[in-house]
mmCIF file of C-alpha atoms in Angstrom:
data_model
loop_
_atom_site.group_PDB
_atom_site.id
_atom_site.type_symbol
_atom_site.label_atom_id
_atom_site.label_comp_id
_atom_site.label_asym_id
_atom_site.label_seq_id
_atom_site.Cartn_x
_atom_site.Cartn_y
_atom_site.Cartn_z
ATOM 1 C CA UNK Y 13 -9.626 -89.935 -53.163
ATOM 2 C CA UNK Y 14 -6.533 -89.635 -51.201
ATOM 3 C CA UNK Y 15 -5.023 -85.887 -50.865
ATOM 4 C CA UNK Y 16 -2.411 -86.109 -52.529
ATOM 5 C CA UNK Y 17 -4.821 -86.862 -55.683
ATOM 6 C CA UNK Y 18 -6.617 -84.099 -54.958
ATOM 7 C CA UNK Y 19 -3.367 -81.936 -54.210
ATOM 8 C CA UNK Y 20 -2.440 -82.778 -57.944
ATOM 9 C CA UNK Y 21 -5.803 -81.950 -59.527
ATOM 10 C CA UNK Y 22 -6.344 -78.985 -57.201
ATOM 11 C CA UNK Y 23 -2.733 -77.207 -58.760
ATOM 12 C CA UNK Y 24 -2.977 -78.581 -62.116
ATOM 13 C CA UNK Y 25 -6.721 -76.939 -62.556
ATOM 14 C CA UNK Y 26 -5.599 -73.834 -61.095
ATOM 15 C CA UNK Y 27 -2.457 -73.522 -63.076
ATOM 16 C CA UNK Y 28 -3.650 -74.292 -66.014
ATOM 17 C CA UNK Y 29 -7.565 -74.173 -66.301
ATOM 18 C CA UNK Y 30 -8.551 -70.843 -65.229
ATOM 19 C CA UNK Y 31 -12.528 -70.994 -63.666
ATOM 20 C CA UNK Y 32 -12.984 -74.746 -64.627
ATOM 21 C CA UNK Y 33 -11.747 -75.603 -61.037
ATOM 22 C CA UNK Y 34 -14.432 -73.555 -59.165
ATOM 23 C CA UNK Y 35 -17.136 -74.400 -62.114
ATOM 24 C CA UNK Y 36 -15.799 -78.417 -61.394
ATOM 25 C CA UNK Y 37 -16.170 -77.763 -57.431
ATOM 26 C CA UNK Y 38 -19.462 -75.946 -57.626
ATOM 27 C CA UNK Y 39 -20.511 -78.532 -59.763
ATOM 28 C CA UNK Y 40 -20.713 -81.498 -57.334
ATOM 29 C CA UNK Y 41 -17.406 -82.710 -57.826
ATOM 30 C CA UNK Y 42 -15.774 -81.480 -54.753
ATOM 31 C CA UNK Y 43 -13.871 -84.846 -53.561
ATOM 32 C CA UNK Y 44 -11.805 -84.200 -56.492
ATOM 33 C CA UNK Y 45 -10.164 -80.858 -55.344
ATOM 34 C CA UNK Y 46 -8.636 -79.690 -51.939
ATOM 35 C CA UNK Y 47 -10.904 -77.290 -49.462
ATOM 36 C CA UNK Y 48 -10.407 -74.117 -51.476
ATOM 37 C CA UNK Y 49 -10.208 -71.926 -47.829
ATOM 38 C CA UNK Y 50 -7.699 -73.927 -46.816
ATOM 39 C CA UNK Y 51 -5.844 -74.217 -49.414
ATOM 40 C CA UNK Y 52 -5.583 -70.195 -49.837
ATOM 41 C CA UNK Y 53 -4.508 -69.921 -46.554
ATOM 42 C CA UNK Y 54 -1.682 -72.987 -46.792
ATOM 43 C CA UNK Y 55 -0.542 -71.512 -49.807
ATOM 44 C CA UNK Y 56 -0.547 -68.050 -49.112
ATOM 45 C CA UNK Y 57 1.709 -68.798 -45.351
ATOM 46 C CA UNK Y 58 3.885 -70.652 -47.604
ATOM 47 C CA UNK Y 59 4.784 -68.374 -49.574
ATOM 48 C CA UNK Y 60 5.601 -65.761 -46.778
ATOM 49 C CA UNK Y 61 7.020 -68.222 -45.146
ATOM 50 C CA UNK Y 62 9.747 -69.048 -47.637
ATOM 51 C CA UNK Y 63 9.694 -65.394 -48.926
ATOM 52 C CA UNK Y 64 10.930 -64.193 -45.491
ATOM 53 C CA UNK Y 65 13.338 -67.168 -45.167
ATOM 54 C CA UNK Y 66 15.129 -65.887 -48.490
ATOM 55 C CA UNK Y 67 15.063 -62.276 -47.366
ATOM 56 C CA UNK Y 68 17.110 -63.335 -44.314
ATOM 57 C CA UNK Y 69 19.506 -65.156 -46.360
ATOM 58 C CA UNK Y 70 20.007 -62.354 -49.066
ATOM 59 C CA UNK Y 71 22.551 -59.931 -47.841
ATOM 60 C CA UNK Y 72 21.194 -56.600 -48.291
ATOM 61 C CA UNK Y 73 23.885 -53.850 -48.218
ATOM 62 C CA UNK Y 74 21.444 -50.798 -48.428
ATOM 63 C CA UNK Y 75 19.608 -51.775 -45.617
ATOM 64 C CA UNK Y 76 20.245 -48.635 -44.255
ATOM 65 C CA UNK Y 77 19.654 -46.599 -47.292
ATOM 66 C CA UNK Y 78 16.159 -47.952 -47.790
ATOM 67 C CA UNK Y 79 15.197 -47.331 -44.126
ATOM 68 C CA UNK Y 80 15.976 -44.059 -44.315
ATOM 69 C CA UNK Y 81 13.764 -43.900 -47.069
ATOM 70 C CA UNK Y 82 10.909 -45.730 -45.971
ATOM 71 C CA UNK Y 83 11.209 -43.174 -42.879
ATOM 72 C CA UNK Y 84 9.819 -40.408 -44.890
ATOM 73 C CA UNK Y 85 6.567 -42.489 -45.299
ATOM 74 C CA UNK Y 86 6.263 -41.847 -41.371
ATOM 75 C CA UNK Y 87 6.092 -38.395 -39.726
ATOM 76 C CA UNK Y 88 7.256 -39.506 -36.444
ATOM 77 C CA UNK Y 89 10.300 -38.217 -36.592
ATOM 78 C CA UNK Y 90 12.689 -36.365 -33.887
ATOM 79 C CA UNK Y 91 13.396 -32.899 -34.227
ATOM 80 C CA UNK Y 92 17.125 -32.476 -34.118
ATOM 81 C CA UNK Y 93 17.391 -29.447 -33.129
ATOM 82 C CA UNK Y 94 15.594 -29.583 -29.865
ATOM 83 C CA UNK Y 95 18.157 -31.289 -27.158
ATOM 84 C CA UNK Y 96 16.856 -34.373 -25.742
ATOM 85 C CA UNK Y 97 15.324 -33.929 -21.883
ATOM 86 C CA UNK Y 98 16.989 -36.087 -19.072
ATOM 87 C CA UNK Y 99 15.385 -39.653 -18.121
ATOM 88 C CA UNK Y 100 14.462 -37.790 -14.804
ATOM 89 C CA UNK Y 101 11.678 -35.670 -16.728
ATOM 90 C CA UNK Y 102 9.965 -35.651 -13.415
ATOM 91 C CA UNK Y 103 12.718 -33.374 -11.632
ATOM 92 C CA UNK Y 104 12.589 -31.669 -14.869
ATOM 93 C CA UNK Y 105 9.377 -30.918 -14.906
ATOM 94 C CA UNK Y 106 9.212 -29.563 -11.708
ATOM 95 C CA UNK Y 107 11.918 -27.050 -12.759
ATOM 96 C CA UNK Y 108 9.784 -25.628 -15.048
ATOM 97 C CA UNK Y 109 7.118 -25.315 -12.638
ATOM 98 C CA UNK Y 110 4.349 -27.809 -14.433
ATOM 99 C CA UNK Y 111 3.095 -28.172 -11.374
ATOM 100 C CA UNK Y 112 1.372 -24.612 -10.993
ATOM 101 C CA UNK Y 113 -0.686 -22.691 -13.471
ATOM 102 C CA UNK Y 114 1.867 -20.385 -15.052
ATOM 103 C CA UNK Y 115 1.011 -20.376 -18.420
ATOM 104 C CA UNK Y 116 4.555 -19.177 -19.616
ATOM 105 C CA UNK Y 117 6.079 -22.401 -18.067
ATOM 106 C CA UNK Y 118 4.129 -24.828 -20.324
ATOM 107 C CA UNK Y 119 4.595 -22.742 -23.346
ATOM 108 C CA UNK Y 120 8.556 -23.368 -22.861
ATOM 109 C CA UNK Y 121 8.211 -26.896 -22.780
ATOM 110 C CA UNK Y 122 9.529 -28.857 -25.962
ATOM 111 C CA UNK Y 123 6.131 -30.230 -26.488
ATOM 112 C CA UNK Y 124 2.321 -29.543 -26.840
ATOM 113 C CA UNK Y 125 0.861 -29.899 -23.468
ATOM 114 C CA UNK Y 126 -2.369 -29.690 -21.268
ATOM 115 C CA UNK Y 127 -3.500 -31.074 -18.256
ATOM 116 C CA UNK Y 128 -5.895 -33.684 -17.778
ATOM 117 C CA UNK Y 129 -8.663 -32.112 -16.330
ATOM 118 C CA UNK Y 130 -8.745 -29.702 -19.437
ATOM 119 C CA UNK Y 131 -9.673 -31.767 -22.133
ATOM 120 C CA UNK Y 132 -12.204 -32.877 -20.182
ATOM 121 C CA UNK Y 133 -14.530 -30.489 -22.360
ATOM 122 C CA UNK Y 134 -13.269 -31.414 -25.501
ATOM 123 C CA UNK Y 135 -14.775 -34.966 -27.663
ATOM 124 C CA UNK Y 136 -13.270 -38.438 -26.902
ATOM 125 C CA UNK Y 137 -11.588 -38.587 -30.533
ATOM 126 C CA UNK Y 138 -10.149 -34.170 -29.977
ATOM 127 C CA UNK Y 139 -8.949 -35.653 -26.439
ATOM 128 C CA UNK Y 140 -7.716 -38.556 -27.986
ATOM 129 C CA UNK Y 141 -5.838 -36.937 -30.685
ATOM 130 C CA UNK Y 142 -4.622 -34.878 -28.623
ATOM 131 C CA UNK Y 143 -3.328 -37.546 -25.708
ATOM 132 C CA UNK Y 144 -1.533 -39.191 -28.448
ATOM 133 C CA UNK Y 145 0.477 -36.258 -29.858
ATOM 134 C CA UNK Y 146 0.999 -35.207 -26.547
ATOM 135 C CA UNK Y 147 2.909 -38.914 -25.959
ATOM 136 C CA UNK Y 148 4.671 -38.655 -28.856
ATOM 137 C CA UNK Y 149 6.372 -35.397 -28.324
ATOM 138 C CA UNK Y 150 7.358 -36.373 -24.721
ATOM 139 C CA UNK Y 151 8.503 -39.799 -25.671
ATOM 140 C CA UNK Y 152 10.432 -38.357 -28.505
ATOM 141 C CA UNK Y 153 12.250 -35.695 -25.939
ATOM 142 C CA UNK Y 154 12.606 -37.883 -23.144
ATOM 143 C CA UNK Y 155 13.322 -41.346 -24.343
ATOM 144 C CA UNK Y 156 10.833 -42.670 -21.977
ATOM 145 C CA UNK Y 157 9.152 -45.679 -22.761
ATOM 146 C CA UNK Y 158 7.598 -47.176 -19.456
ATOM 147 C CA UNK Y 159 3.864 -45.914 -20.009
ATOM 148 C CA UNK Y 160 3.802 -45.506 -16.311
ATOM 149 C CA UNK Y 161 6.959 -43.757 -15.533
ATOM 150 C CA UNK Y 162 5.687 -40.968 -18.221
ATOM 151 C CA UNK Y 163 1.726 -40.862 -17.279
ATOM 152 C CA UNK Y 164 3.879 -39.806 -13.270
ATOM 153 C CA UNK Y 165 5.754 -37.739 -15.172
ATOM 154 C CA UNK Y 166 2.900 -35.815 -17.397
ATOM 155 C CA UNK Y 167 0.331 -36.048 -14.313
ATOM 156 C CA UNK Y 168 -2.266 -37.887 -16.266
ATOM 157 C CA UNK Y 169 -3.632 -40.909 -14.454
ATOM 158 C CA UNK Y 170 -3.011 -44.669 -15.245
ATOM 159 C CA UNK Y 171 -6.291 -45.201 -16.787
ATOM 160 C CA UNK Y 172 -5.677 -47.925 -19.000
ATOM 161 C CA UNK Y 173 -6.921 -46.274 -22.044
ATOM 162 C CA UNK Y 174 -3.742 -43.755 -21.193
ATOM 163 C CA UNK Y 175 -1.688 -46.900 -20.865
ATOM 164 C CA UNK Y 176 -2.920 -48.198 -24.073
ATOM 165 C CA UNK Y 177 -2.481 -44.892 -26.203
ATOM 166 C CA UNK Y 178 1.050 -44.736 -24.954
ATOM 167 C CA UNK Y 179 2.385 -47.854 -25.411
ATOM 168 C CA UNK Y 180 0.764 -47.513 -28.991
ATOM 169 C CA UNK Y 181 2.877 -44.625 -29.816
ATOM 170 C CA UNK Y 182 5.549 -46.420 -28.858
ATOM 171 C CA UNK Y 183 4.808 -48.532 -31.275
ATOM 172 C CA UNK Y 184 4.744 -45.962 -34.266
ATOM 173 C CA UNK Y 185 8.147 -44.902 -32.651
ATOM 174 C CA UNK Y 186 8.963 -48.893 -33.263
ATOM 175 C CA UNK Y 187 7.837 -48.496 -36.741
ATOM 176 C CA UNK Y 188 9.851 -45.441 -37.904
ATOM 177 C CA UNK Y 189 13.035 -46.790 -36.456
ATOM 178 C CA UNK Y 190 12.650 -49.991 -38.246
ATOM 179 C CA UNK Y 191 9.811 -49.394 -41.001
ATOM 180 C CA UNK Y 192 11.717 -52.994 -42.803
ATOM 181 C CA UNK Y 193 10.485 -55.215 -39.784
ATOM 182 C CA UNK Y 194 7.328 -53.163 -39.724
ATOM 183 C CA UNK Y 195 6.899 -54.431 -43.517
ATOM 184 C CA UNK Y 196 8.116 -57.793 -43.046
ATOM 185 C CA UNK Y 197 5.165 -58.356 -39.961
ATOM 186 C CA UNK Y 198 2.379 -56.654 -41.882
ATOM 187 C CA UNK Y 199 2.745 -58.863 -44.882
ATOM 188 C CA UNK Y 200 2.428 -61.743 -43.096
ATOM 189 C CA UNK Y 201 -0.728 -60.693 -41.792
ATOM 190 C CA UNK Y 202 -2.190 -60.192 -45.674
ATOM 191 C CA UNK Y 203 -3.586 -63.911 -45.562
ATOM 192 C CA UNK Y 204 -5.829 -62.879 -43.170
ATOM 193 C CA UNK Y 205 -6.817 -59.543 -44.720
ATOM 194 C CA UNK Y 206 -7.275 -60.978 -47.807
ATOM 195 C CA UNK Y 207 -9.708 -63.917 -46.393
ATOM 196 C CA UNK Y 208 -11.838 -61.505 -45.082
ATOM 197 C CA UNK Y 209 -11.697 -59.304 -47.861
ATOM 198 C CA UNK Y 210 -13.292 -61.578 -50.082
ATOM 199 C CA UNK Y 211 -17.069 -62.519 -48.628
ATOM 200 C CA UNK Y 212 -16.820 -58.227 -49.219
ATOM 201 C CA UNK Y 213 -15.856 -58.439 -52.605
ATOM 202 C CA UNK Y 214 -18.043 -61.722 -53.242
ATOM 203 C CA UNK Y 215 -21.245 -59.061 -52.969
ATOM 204 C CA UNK Y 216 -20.500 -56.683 -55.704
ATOM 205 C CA UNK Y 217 -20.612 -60.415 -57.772
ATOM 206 C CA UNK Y 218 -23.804 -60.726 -56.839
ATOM 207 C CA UNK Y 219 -24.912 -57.122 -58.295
ATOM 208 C CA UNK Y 220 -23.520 -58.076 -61.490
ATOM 209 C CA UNK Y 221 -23.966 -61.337 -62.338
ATOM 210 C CA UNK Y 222 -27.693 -62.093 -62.289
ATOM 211 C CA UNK Y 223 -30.676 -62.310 -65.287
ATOM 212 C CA UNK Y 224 -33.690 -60.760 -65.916
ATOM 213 C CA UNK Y 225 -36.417 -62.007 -67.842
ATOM 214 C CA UNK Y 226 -38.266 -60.668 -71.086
ATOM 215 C CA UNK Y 227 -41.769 -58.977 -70.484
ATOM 216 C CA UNK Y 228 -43.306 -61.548 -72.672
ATOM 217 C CA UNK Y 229 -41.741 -64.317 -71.038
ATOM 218 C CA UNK Y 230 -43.222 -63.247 -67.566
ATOM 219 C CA UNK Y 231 -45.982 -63.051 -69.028
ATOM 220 C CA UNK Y 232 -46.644 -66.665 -69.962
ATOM 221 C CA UNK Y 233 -45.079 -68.176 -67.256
ATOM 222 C CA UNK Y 234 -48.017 -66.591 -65.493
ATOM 223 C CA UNK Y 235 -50.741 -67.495 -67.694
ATOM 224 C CA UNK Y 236 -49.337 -71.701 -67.149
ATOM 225 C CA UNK Y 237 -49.253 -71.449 -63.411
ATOM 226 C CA UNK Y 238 -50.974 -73.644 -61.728
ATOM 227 C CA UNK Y 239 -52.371 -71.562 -59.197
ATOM 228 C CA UNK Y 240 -56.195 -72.477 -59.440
ATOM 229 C CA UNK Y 241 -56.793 -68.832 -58.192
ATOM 230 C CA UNK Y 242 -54.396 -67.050 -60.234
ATOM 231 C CA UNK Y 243 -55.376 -69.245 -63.051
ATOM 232 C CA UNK Y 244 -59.048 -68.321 -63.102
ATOM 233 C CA UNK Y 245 -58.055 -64.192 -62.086
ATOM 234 C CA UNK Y 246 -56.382 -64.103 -64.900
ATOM 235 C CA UNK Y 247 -59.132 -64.945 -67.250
ATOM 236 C CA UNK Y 248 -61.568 -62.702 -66.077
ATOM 237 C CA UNK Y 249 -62.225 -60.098 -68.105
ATOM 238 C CA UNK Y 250 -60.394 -56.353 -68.030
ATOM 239 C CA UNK Y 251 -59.704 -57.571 -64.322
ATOM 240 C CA UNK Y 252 -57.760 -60.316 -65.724
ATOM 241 C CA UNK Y 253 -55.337 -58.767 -67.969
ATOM 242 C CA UNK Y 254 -55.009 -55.547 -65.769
ATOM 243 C CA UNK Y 255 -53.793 -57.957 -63.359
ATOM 244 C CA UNK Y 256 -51.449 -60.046 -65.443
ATOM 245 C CA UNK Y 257 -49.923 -56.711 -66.514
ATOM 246 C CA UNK Y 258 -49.217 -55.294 -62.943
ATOM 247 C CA UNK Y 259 -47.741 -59.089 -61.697
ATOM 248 C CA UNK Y 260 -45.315 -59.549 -64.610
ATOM 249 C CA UNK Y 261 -44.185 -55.808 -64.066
ATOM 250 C CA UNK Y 262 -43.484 -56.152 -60.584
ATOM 251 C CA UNK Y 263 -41.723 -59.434 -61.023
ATOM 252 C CA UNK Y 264 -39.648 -57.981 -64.173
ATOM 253 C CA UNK Y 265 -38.434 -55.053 -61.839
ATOM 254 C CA UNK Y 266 -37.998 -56.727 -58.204
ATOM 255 C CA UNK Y 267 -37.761 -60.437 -59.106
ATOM 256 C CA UNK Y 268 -33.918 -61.769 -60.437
ATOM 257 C CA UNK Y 269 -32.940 -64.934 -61.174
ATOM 258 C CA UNK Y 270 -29.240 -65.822 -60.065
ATOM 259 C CA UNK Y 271 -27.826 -68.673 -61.322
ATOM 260 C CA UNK Y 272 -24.472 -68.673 -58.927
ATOM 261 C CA UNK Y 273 -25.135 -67.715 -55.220
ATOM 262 C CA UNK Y 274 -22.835 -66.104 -52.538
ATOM 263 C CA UNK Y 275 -21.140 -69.306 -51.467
ATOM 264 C CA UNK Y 276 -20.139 -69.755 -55.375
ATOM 265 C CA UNK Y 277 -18.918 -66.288 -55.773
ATOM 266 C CA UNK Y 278 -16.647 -66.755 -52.786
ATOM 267 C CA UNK Y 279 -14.616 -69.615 -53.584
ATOM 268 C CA UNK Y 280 -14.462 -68.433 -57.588
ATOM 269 C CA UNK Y 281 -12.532 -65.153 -55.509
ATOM 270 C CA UNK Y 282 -10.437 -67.670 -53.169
ATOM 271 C CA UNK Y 283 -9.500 -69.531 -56.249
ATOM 272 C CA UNK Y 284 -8.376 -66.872 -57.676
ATOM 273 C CA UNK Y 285 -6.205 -65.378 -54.790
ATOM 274 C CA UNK Y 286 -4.749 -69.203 -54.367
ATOM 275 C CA UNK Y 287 -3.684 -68.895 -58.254
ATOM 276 C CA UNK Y 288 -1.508 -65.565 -57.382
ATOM 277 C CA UNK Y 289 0.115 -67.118 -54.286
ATOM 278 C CA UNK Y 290 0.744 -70.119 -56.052
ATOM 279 C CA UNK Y 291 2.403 -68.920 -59.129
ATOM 280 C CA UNK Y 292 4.304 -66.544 -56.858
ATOM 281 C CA UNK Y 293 5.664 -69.283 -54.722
ATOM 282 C CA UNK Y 294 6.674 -71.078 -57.744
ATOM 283 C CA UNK Y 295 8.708 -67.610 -58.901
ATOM 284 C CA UNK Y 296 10.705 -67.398 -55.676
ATOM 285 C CA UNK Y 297 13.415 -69.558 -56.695
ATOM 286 C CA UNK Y 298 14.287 -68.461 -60.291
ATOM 287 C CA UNK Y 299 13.931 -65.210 -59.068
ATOM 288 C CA UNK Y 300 16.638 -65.783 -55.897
ATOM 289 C CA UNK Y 301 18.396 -67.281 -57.798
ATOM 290 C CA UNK Y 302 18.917 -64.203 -60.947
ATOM 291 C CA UNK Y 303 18.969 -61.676 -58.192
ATOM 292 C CA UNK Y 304 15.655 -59.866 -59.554
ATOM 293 C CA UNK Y 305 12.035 -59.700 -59.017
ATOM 294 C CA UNK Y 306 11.428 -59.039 -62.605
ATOM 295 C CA UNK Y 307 9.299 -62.278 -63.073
ATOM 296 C CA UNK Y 308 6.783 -61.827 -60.308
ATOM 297 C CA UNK Y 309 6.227 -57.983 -61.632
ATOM 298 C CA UNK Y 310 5.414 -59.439 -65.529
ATOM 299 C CA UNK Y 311 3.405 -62.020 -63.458
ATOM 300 C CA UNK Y 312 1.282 -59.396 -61.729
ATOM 301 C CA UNK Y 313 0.826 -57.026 -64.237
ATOM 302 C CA UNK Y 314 0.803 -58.994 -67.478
ATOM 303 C CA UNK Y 315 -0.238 -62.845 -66.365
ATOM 304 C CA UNK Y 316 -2.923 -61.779 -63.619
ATOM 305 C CA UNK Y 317 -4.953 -59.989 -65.315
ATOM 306 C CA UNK Y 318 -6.081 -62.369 -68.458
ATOM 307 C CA UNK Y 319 -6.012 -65.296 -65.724
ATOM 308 C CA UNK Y 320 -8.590 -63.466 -63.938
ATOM 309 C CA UNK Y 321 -10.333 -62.753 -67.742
ATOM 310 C CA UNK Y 322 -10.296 -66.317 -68.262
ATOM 311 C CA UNK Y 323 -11.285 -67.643 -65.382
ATOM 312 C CA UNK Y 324 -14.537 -65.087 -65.510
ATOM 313 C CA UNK Y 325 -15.024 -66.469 -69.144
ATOM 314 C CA UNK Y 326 -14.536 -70.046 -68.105
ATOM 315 C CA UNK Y 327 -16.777 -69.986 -65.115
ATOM 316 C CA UNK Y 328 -19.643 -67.821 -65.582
ATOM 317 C CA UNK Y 329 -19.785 -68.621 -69.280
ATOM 318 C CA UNK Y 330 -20.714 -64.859 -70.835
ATOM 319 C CA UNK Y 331 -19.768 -63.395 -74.239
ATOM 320 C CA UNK Y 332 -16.538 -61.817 -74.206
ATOM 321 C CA UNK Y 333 -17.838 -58.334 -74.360
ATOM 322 C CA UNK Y 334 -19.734 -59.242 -71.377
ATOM 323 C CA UNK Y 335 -17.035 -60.429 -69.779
ATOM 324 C CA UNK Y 336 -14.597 -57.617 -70.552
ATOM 325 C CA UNK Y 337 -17.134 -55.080 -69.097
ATOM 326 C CA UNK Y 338 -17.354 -56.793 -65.936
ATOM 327 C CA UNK Y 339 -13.672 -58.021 -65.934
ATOM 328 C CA UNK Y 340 -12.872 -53.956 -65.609
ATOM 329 C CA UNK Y 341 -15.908 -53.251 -63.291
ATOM 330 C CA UNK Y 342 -14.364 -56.050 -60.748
ATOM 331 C CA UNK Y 343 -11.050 -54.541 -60.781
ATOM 332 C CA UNK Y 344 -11.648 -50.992 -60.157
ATOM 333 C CA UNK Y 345 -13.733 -52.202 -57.628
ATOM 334 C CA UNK Y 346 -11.298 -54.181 -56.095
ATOM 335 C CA UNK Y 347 -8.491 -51.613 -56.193
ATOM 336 C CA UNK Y 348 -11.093 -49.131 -54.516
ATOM 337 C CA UNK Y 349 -12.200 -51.519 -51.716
ATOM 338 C CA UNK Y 350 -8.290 -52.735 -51.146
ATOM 339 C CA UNK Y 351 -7.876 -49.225 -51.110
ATOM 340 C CA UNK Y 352 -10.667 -48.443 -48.212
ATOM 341 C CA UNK Y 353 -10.068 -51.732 -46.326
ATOM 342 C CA UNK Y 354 -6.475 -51.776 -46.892
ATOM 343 C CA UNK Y 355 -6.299 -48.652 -44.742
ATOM 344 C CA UNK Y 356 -8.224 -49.572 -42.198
ATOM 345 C CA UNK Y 357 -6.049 -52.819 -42.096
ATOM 346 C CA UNK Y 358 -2.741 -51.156 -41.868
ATOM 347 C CA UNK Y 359 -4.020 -48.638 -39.089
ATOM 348 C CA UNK Y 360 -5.552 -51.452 -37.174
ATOM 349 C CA UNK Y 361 -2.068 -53.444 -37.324
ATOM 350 C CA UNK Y 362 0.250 -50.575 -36.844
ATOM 351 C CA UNK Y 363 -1.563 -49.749 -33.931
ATOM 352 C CA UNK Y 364 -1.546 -53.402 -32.771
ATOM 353 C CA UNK Y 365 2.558 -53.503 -33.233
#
């Protein structure tokens, strides 16, 4: 089957048979339907792609309003009412003595301050801390953004951790001047966050979606083994039975049967991402077009959430009570992990601006 057969199949079952795709795929019939990783991630670039071509074109004449606003979600900010230090700081610094051990001198600097060599007792994350408030105040006051000019400047050596933590506060700086860019480059990164969110959120599938058998079951499908050994323990008498008893406890306890395995539970979760990108992408236009983003908020909070239901029904084939337990177990669960992860995500890219 050519792709664009399977380009067809692979949107129509997504848009319109929630689950039956990944049961279909998981199935054996896999030549039918695109890769399901790549297709997330074609889908999902897509749609930031064209998102962020449309955000060009609109005009946006509070631009300024909503960066100011977006500032307050950043506490990098310069204090006004401190005058801003010459780009010489170094002949500055020297007027206020930094170079000798008068205490007075470095508490009249415009910035928290201590030399190297003293925060050589402190812990790598206190000294760290530390370094990087240290940068910020000075680049703040001094406008200084050459990581080498200001480690002269400050006396602290050109270790390239020091490098590193300055030209990373720098960055911040970058990000509180122009939070919109920041925005703009972070969610084009979500792709990626969200492919390797989901082998996480595949596990907690596997914790609920698994079956125990009955006591009484166990128990016969030991007594039919064909074991010769087993078979003749378990007929021997008291022995027999005491044994029985303890094997079909332990397996009823310890022993699960699982009828979908990791792989399955993955690409059920990519499927489900791919149906959100999709129908987004498909929402740009109207919604360029009426000047709102009405549609895509019904979408995510209305639309979303009984796709996912269905697709949960469709797939793992539970009653609905079942399914609406679970269906609320899996979101919280999601919300609190793309809570946890999601802040470790933004961190990890803000400091990689």
């Amino acid at each position: 089957m050519n792709y664009d057969s399977r380009f067809r199949y692979t949107v129509k079952d997504l848009l319109f048979k929630p689950g039956v795709i990944t049961r279909n795929f998981t199935s054996g019939k896999r030549m039918r339907y695109a890769n399901p990783f790549r297709f997330f991630l074609s889908v999902s670039i897509i749609y930031f792609l064209i998102s962020g071509f449309i955000d060009f074109m609109q005009i946006n004449e509070v631009e300024s309003e909503n960066n100011s606003s977006l500032q307050n979600l950043f506490n990098f900010q310069k204090d006004k009412d401190k005058p801003e230090i010459a780009l010489d700081s170094i002949a500055y610094y020297k007027d206020l003595a930094l170079k000798t051990k008068n205490q007075d001198s470095l508490e009249r600097l415009p910035f928290v301050y201590a030399r190297e060599q003293s925060l050589d007792t402190t812990n790598f994350f206190e000294r760290s801390f530390f370094k990087f408030k240290m940068f910020q105040g000075f680049s703040l006051q001094t406008q200084i953004k050459n990581p080498y000019q200001a480690l002269d400047s400050l006396e602290y050596s050109k270790s390239r951790f020091n490098i590193w933590l300055y030209e990373r506060e720098n960055g911040f700086e970058r990000i509180q001047e122009n939070p919109v860019e920041f925005g703009q480059y972070l969610a084009e990164k979500i792709p990626v966050f969200l492919f390797f969110l989901a082998p996480i959120f595949a596990c907690f599938f596997l914790l609920l979606y698994f079956k125990r058998y009955s006591f009484k079951y166990i128990k016969e499908e030991l007594k039919n083994t064909n074991h010769k050994v087993f078979s003749r323990l378990y007929k021997i008498p008291y022995l027999g039975p005491f044994c029985l008893n303890l094997i079909a406890c332990f397996r009823k306890f310890f022993v699960v049967k699982r009828k979908y395995n990791y792989m399955e539970h993955v690409i059920f979760i990519f499927h489900i991402f791919t149906f959100l990108f999709l129908v987004l992408l498909i929402l740009l236009i109207p919604e360029f077009l009426i000047g709102s983003e009405v549609l895509s908020g019904i979408f995510i909070l209305v639309i979303a959430p009984f796709y996912f239901y269905k697709a949960l029904r469709n797939f793992y084939k539970e009653s609905r009570l079942r399914t609406i337990f679970k269906f609320f177990i899996l979101n919280s669960v999601f919300l609190l992990l793309g809570l946890v992860v999601g802040s470790v995500f933004f961190i990890l890219t803000a400091a990689l601006y």
